Coordinates of C-alpha atoms in Angstrom, one line a residue:
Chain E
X1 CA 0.0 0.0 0.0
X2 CA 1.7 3.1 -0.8
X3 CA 1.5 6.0 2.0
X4 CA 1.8 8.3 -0.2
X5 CA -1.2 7.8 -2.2
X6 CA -3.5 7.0 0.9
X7 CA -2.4 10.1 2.8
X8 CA -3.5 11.7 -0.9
X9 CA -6.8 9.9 -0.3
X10 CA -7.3 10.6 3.2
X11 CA -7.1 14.5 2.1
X12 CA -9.7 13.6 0.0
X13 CA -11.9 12.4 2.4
X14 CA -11.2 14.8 5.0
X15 CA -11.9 17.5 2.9
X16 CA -15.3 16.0 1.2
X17 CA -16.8 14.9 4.7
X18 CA -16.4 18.0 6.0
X19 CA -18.7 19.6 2.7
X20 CA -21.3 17.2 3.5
X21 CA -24.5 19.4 4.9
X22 CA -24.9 18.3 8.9
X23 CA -28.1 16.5 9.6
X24 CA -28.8 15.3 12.6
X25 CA -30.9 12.4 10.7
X26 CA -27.8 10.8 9.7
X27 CA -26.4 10.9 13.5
X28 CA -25.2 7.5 14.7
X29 CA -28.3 7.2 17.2
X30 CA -31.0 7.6 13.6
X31 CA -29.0 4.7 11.4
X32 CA -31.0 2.0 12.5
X33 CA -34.2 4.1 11.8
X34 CA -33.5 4.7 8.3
X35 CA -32.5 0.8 7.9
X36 CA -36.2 0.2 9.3
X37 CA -37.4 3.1 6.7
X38 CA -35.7 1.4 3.7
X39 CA -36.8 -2.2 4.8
X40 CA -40.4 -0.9 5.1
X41 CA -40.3 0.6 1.7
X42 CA -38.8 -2.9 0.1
X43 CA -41.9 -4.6 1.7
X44 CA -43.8 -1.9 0.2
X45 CA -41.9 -1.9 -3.1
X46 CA -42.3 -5.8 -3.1
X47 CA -45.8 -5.8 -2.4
X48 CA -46.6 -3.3 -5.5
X49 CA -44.2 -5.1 -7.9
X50 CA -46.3 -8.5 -7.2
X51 CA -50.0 -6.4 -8.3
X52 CA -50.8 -5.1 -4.6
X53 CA -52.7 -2.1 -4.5
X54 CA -50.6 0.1 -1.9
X55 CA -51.8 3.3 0.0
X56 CA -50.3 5.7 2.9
X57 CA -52.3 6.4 5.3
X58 CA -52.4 8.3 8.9
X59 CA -54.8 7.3 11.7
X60 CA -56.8 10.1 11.5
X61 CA -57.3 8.8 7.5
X62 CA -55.6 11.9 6.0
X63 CA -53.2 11.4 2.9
X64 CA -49.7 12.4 4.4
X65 CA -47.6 14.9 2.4
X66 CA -44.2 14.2 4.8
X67 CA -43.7 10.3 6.0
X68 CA -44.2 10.3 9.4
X69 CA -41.8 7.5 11.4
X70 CA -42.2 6.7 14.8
X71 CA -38.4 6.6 16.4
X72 CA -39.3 5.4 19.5
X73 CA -42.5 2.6 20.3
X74 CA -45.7 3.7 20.9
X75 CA -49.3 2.2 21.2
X76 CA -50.6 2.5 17.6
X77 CA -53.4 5.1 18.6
X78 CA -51.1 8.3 19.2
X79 CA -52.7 12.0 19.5
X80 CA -49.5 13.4 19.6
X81 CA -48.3 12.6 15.8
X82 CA -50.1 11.0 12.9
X83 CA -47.4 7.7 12.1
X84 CA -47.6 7.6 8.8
X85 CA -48.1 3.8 7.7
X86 CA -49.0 1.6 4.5
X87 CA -52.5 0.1 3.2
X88 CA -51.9 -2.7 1.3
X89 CA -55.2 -4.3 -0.5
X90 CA -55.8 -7.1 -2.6
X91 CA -58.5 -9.5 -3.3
X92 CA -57.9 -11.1 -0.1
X93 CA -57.6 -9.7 3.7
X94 CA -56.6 -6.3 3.5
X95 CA -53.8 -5.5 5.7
X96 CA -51.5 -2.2 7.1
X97 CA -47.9 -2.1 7.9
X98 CA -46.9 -0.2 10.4
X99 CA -43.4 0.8 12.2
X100 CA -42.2 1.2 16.0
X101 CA -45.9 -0.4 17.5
X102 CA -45.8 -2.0 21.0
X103 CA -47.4 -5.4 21.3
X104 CA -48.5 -7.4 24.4
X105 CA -46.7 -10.4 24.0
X106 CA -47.7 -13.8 25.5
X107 CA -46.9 -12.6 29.2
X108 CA -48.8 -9.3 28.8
X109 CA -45.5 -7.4 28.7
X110 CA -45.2 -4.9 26.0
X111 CA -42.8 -5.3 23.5
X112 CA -41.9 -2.7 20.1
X113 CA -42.0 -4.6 17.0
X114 CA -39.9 -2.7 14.2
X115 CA -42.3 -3.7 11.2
X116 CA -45.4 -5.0 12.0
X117 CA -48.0 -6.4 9.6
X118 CA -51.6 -6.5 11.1
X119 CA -55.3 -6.9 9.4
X120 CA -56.7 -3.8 8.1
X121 CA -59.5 -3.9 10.8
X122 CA -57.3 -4.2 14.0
X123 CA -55.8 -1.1 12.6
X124 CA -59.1 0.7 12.3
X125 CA -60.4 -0.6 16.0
X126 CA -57.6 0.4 17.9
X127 CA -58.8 3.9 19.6
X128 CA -57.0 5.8 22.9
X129 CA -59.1 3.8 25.0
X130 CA -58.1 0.8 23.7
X131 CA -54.7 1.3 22.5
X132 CA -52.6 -1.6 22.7
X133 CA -52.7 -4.5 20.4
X134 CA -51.7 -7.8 21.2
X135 CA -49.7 -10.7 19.4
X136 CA -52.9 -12.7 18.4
X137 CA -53.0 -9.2 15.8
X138 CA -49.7 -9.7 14.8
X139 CA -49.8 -11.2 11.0
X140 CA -45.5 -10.6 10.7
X141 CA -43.5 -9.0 12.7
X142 CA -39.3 -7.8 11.5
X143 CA -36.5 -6.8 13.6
X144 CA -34.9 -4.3 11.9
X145 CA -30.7 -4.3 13.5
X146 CA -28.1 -2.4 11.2
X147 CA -24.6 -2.1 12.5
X148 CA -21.4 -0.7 11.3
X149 CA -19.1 -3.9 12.9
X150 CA -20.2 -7.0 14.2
X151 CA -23.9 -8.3 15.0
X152 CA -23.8 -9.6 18.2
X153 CA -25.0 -13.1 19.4
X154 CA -27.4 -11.1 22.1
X155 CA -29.1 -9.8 18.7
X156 CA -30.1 -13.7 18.3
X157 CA -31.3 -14.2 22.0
X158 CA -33.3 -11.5 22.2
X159 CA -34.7 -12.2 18.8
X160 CA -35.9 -16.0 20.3
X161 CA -37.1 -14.1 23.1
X162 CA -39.7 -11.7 21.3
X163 CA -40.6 -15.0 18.8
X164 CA -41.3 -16.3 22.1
X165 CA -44.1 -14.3 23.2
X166 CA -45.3 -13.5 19.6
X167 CA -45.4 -17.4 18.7
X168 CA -48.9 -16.6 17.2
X169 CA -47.6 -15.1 14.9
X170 CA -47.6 -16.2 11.1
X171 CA -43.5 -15.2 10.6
X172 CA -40.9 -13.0 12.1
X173 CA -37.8 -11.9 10.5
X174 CA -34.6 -10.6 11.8
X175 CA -33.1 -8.3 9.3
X176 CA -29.6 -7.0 9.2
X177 CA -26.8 -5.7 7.6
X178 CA -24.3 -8.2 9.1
X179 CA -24.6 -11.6 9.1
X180 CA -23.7 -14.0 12.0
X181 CA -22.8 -17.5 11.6
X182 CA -23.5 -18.1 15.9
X183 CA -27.3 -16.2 15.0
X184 CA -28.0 -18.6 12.3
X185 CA -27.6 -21.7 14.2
X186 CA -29.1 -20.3 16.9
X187 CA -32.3 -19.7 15.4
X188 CA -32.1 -22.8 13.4
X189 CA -31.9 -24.7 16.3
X190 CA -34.9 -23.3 17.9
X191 CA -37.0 -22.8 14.8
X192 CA -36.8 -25.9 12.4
X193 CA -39.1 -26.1 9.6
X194 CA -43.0 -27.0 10.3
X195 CA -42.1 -27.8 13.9
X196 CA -43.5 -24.3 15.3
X197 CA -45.4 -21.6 14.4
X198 CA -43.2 -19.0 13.2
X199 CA -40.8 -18.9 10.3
X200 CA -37.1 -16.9 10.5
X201 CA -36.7 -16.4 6.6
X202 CA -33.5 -14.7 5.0
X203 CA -33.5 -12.0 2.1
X204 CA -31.0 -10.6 0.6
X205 CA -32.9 -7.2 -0.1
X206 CA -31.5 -6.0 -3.7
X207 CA -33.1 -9.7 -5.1
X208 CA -35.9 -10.9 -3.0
X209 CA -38.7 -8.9 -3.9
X210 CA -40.4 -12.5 -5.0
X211 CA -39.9 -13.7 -1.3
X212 CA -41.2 -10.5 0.3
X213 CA -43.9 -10.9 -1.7
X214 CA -44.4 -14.2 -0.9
X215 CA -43.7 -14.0 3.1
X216 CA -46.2 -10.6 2.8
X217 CA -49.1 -13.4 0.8
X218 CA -48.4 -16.1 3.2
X219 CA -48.9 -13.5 6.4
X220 CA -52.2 -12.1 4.9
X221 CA -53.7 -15.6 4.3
X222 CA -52.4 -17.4 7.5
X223 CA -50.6 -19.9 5.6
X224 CA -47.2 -22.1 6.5
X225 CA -44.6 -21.0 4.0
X226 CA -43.7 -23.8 1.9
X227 CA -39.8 -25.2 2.1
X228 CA -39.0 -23.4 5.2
X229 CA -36.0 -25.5 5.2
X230 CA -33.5 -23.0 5.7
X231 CA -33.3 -19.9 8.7
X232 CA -31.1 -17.4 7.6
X233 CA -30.9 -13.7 8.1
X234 CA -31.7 -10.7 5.7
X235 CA -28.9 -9.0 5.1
X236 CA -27.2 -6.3 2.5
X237 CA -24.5 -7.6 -0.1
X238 CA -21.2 -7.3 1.1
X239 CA -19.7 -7.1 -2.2
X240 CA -20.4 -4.0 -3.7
X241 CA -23.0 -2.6 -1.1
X242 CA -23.3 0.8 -3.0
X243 CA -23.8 -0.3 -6.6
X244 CA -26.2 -2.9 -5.2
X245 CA -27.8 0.1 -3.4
X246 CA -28.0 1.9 -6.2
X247 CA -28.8 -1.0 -8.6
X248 CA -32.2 -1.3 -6.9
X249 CA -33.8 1.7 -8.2
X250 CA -33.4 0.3 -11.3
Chain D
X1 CA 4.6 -0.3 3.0
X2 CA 6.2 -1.1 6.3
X3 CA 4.5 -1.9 10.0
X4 CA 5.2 2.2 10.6
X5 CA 3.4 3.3 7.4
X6 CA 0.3 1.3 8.3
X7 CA 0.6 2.6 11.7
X8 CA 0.5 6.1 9.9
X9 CA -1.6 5.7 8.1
X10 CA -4.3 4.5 10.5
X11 CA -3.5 7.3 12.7
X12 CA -4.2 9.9 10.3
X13 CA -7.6 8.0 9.2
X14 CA -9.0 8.0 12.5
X15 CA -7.6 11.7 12.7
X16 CA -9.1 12.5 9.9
X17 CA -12.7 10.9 11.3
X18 CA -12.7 12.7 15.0
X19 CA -12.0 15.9 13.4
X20 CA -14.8 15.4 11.0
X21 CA -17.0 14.7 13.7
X22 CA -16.9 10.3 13.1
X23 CA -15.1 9.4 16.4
X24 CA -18.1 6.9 17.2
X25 CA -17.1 4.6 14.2
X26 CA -13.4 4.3 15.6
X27 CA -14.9 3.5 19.2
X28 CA -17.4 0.7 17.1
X29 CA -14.2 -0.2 15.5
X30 CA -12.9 -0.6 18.5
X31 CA -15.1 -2.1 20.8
X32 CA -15.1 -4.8 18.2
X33 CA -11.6 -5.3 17.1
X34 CA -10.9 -6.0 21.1
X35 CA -13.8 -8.6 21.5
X36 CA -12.6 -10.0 18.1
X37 CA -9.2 -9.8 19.0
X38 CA -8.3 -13.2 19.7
X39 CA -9.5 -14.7 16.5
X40 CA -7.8 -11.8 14.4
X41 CA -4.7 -12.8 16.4
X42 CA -5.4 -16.6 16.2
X43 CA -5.3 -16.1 12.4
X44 CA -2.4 -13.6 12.0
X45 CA 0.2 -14.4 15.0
X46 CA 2.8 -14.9 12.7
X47 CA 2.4 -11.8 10.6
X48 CA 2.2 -8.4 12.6
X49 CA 1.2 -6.2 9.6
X50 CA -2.0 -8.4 8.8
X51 CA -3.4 -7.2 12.1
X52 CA -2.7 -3.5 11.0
X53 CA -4.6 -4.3 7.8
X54 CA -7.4 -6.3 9.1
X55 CA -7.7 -3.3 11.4
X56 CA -7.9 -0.5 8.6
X57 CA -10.1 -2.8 6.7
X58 CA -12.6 -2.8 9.8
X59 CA -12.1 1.3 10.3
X60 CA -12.9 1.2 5.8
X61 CA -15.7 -0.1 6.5
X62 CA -17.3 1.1 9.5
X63 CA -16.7 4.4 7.6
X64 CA -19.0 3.1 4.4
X65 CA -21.7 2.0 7.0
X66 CA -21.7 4.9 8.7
X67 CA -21.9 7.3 6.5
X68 CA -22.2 6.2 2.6
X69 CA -24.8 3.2 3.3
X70 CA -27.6 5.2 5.6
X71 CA -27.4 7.7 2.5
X72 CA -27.9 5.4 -0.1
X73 CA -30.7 3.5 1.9
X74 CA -32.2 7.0 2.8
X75 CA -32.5 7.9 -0.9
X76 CA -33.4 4.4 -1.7
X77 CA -36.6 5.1 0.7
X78 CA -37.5 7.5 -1.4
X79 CA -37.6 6.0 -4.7
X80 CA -38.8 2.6 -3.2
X81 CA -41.9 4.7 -1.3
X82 CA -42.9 7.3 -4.2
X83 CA -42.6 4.8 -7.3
X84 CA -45.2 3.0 -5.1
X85 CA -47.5 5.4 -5.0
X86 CA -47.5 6.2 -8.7
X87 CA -48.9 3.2 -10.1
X88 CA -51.9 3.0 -7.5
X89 CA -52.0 6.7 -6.3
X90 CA -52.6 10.2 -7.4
X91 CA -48.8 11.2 -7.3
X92 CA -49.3 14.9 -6.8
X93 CA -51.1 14.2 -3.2
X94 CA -48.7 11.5 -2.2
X95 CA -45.5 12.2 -3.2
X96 CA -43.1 12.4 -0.4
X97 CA -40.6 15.0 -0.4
X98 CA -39.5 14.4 3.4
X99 CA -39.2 11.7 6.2
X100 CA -39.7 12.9 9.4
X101 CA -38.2 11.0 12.7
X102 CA -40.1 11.7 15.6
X103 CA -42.1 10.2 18.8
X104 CA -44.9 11.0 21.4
X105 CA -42.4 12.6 23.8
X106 CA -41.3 14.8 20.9
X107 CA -37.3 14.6 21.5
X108 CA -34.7 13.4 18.7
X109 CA -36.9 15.1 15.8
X110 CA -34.9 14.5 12.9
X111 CA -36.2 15.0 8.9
X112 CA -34.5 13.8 5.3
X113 CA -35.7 15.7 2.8
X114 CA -35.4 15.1 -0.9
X115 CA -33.5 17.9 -1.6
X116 CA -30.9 17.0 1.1
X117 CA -30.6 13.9 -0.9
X118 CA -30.3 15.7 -4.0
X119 CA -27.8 18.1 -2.5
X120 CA -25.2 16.0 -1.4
X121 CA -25.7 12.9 -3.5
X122 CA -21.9 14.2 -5.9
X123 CA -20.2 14.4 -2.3
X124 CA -21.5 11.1 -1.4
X125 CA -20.3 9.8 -4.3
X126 CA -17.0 10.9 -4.0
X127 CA -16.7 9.8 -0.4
X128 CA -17.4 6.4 -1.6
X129 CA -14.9 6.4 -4.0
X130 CA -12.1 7.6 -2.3
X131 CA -13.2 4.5 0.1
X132 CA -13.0 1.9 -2.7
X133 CA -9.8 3.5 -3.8
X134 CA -8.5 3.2 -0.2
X135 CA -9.5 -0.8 -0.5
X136 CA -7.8 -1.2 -3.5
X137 CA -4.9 0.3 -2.7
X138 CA -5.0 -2.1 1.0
X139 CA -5.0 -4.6 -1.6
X140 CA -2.3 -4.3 -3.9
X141 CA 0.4 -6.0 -4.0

């Protein structure tokens, strides 16, 4: 490696990162908010590419002109802000996806779900005076985890810990950046195929539309995916993460 | 390059990130080059300078998920939500032009807007070459 060149390219950078415009959006605590925001719009993306009529919506059934995300859980019925989240109808059950939402799990202890798929009418008869939702509404629920290093292992525990008290639900997904060999056979030990009631599916988000589209059908109707024979996790390409990113407006 | 230019060199990279305001990748960097540390040893006790490397490689790119990636998935939100609408919707009531973070307790309000996107999407760009120049020149023999 010559040091010449890389202190050259270390000017560079220096000088270019200190053009970019601050934003506190981009702050380290708001990266794994936009990584929820982008998965939610490949769901979204997914669902339209496969003939789903989508729609954004607010509770109070306005048409938002500014995407409203939650950054901290909250009961689904808020006064405070109007969460923007996404109508998707078909034939079949119409359902809404949502972001940041507390559930009651199993125990009765409330737990945020990232990306939460529920039916259309749960979303309609939540109110302030009956604000929580529970897992029996739960349809699919994601964990949304983007990090810059590693992905821990207690990323995999606590992941078998909320499947735990959602277990009614059709399919969770842990969704990441990084991948981790230890969180793969962790979950594939306690999930193997058609022995429980929840699914841990991997996507590899610049391809899979099919799958979303598939895991989104398979949620609405209450169905068992079909050869859940592997568990992996969703995850970014390492090779080329910024062609890929761009790739996928394509 | 020697065991002394690496060290160089990764002292004026993570120079370079605190005085841009990035110090919180080099403590991520950190944090998991020391719980990593015995396997990156393990695997390199033989060679000194591999350890340098494998530790600029980390600091490379903790740099590209920390600052080019949430860009590129920001703007990718935006195309992803908005081509949406446009088959189903009427695109001049539903097109977003910003994402606003926020919460019931109304702290760490944050918004993207479109035109951020559009404003810094060259310096991006650049940023992220400069990185894959950086990788390739890690790489050369």
């Amino acid at each position: 490696m010559p040091s010449s060149e890389a202190k050259k390219l270390i000017e560079e950078l220096r000088k270019n990162l200190l053009t970019i415009q601050p934003n506190p959006a981009f702050e380290k605590s708001n990266i794994g908010n936009i990584y929820t925001a982008f998965i939610f719009s490949h769901i979204v993306a997914a669902a339209r590419d496969n003939g789903l009529s989508i729609k954004y919506e607010q509770l109070n059934k306005n048409a938002p002109s500014t995407f409203i995300f939650r950054n901290a859980p909250g009961r689904l019925h808020s006064t405070r802000h109007q969460y923007t989240y996404a109508r998707i109808t078909s034939t079949e059950q119409p359902c809404d996806l949502h972001i940041g939402v507390r559930f009651k799990g199993k125990s009765g202890v409330l737990h945020e779900c990232d990306i939460s798929l529920i039916p259309q009418s749960d979303t309609d008869g939540c109110t302030h005076t009956n604000p929580y939702l529970t897992y029996k509404n739960l349809s699919l629920f994601i964990e949304c985890k983007y990090r810059t290093t590693n992905l821990s292992l207690d990323i995999g525990r606590s992941f078998i810990g909320l499947a735990t008290e959602f277990s009614e639900s059709n399919i969770g997904i842990l969704c990441s950046n990084k991948y981790n060999a230890s969180i793969y056979d962790l979950l594939k030990y306690y999930y193997k195929p058609n022995s429980n009631n929840i699914s841990l599916k991997h996507m590899e988000t610049n391809s899979d539309s099919k799958l979303l589209s598939d895991i989104l059908s398979c949620s609405k109707n209450n169905e068992k995916r079909k050869n859940d024979n592997d568990i992996r996790l969703i995850r970014l390409s390492q090779k080329n993460k910024s062609d890929t990113l761009n790739g996928i407006q394509e | 390059m020697d065991d002394t230019d690496y060290e160089e060199i990764i002292t004026i990279f993570k120079k370079m990130l605190s005085e841009s305001g990035y110090s919180w990748i080099i403590e991520d960097v950190d944090i998991h080059f020391r719980t990593a540390s015995d396997d990156i040893l393990e695997n390199n006790i033989y060679y000194e300078h591999k350890i340098k490397i494998k530790y600029l490689e980390l600091l490379l790119e903790a740099t590209r998920d920390g600052i080019i990636t949430p860009f590129l998935m920001a703007k990718q939100f935006f195309n992803n939500i908005n081509s949406s609408n446009i088959s189903t919707q009427d695109k001049s009531q539903h097109y977003f032009t910003e994402l606003t973070f926020c919460n019931d307790l109304d702290v760490d309000t944050s918004t993207i807007s479109l035109e951020y996107i559009k404003n810094n999407t060259v310096i991006i760009d650049k940023i992220s070459q400069s990185l894959n120049d950086m990788e390739e020149l890690l790489h050369a023999k």
